[in-house]
Amino acid sequence: MNEDGYTLAELIKEFYKTHNREHGLEENKILESWRSVVGDFISNHTLDLRITKNILYVKVDADSLRCELTYSKTILLRNLNRIAGVDILKDIVII
């Protein structure tokens, strides 16, 4: 707690809210959990992950993985949102 009586968690949430990133902590949970959700192989072939306007953009280095992830989008959305604790992600775009 700081001298104003706020905890660090409260200050961080307020920071994200002020900067229009109200679910910033949950978004970070999603990005950090990518490896545990998809496994080492897919994670090792993931070039970039980012969340913009409730859409997870995933860049992979192989067409076969792009296809596999596209077929698994519904399951991935459910699992990633479960980890976040709220339904943040509305879609996944595989590039």
Coordinates of C-alpha atoms in Angstrom, one line a residue:
M1 CA 0.0 0.0 0.0
N2 CA 1.2 3.5 -0.8
E3 CA 0.7 6.6 1.3
D4 CA -2.7 7.2 -0.3
G5 CA -3.9 3.7 0.8
Y6 CA -3.9 2.1 -2.6
T7 CA -2.4 -1.3 -3.3
L8 CA 0.0 -1.9 -6.2
A9 CA -2.7 -4.0 -8.0
E10 CA -5.2 -1.2 -7.7
L11 CA -2.7 1.3 -9.1
I12 CA -1.8 -0.9 -12.0
K13 CA -5.5 -1.5 -12.9
E14 CA -6.1 2.3 -12.8
F15 CA -3.1 2.8 -15.0
Y16 CA -4.5 0.4 -17.6
K17 CA -8.0 1.9 -17.4
T18 CA -6.6 5.4 -17.8
H19 CA -4.8 4.3 -21.0
N20 CA -7.8 2.5 -22.5
R21 CA -6.3 -0.9 -21.7
E22 CA -8.8 -1.9 -19.0
H23 CA -8.0 -5.6 -19.5
G24 CA -4.3 -5.1 -19.8
L25 CA -3.4 -7.5 -17.0
E26 CA -5.7 -10.2 -18.5
E27 CA -4.2 -9.6 -22.0
N28 CA -0.7 -10.2 -20.5
K29 CA -1.9 -13.5 -18.9
I30 CA -3.1 -14.6 -22.3
L31 CA 0.2 -13.8 -24.0
E32 CA 2.2 -15.4 -21.3
S33 CA 0.1 -18.6 -21.3
W34 CA 0.4 -19.1 -25.1
R35 CA 3.1 -21.8 -24.7
S36 CA 1.2 -23.8 -22.1
V37 CA -2.0 -23.7 -24.2
V38 CA -0.5 -24.6 -27.6
G39 CA 2.5 -26.6 -26.5
D40 CA 6.2 -26.2 -27.2
F41 CA 6.2 -27.1 -30.9
I42 CA 3.7 -24.5 -32.0
S43 CA 5.1 -22.0 -29.6
N44 CA 8.6 -22.4 -31.0
H45 CA 7.1 -21.7 -34.5
T46 CA 5.2 -18.6 -33.3
L47 CA 6.9 -15.5 -34.6
D48 CA 4.6 -12.8 -33.0
L49 CA 1.7 -12.5 -30.7
R50 CA -0.3 -9.4 -30.1
I51 CA -3.8 -8.4 -29.0
T52 CA -5.5 -5.4 -30.6
K53 CA -9.1 -4.5 -30.0
N54 CA -9.9 -7.9 -28.5
I55 CA -8.4 -9.9 -31.4
L56 CA -5.3 -12.1 -30.9
Y57 CA -3.0 -11.9 -33.9
V58 CA -0.7 -14.9 -34.2
K59 CA 2.1 -15.0 -36.7
V60 CA 3.6 -18.4 -37.4
D61 CA 6.4 -19.6 -39.7
A62 CA 4.6 -22.5 -41.4
D63 CA 1.5 -22.9 -43.5
S64 CA 0.6 -26.2 -41.9
L65 CA 0.6 -24.6 -38.5
R66 CA -1.5 -21.7 -39.8
C67 CA -4.0 -24.2 -41.1
E68 CA -4.0 -26.2 -37.8
L69 CA -4.5 -23.2 -35.7
T70 CA -7.3 -21.9 -37.9
Y71 CA -9.2 -25.1 -37.4
S72 CA -8.6 -24.9 -33.6
K73 CA -9.6 -21.3 -33.1
T74 CA -12.8 -22.0 -31.1
I75 CA -10.9 -24.2 -28.6
L76 CA -8.1 -21.7 -28.4
L77 CA -10.4 -18.8 -27.7
R78 CA -12.2 -20.8 -25.0
N79 CA -8.9 -21.9 -23.3
L80 CA -7.2 -18.5 -23.5
N81 CA -10.3 -16.6 -22.2
R82 CA -10.6 -19.1 -19.4
I83 CA -7.0 -18.4 -18.3
A84 CA -7.7 -14.6 -18.4
G85 CA -10.8 -15.1 -16.2
V86 CA -12.9 -13.0 -18.6
D87 CA -14.0 -13.3 -22.2
I88 CA -11.6 -10.7 -23.6
L89 CA -10.7 -12.3 -26.9
K90 CA -13.4 -12.2 -29.6
D91 CA -11.4 -13.7 -32.4
I92 CA -8.0 -15.0 -33.4
V93 CA -6.3 -14.1 -36.7
I94 CA -3.6 -16.4 -37.9
I95 CA -1.0 -14.8 -40.2

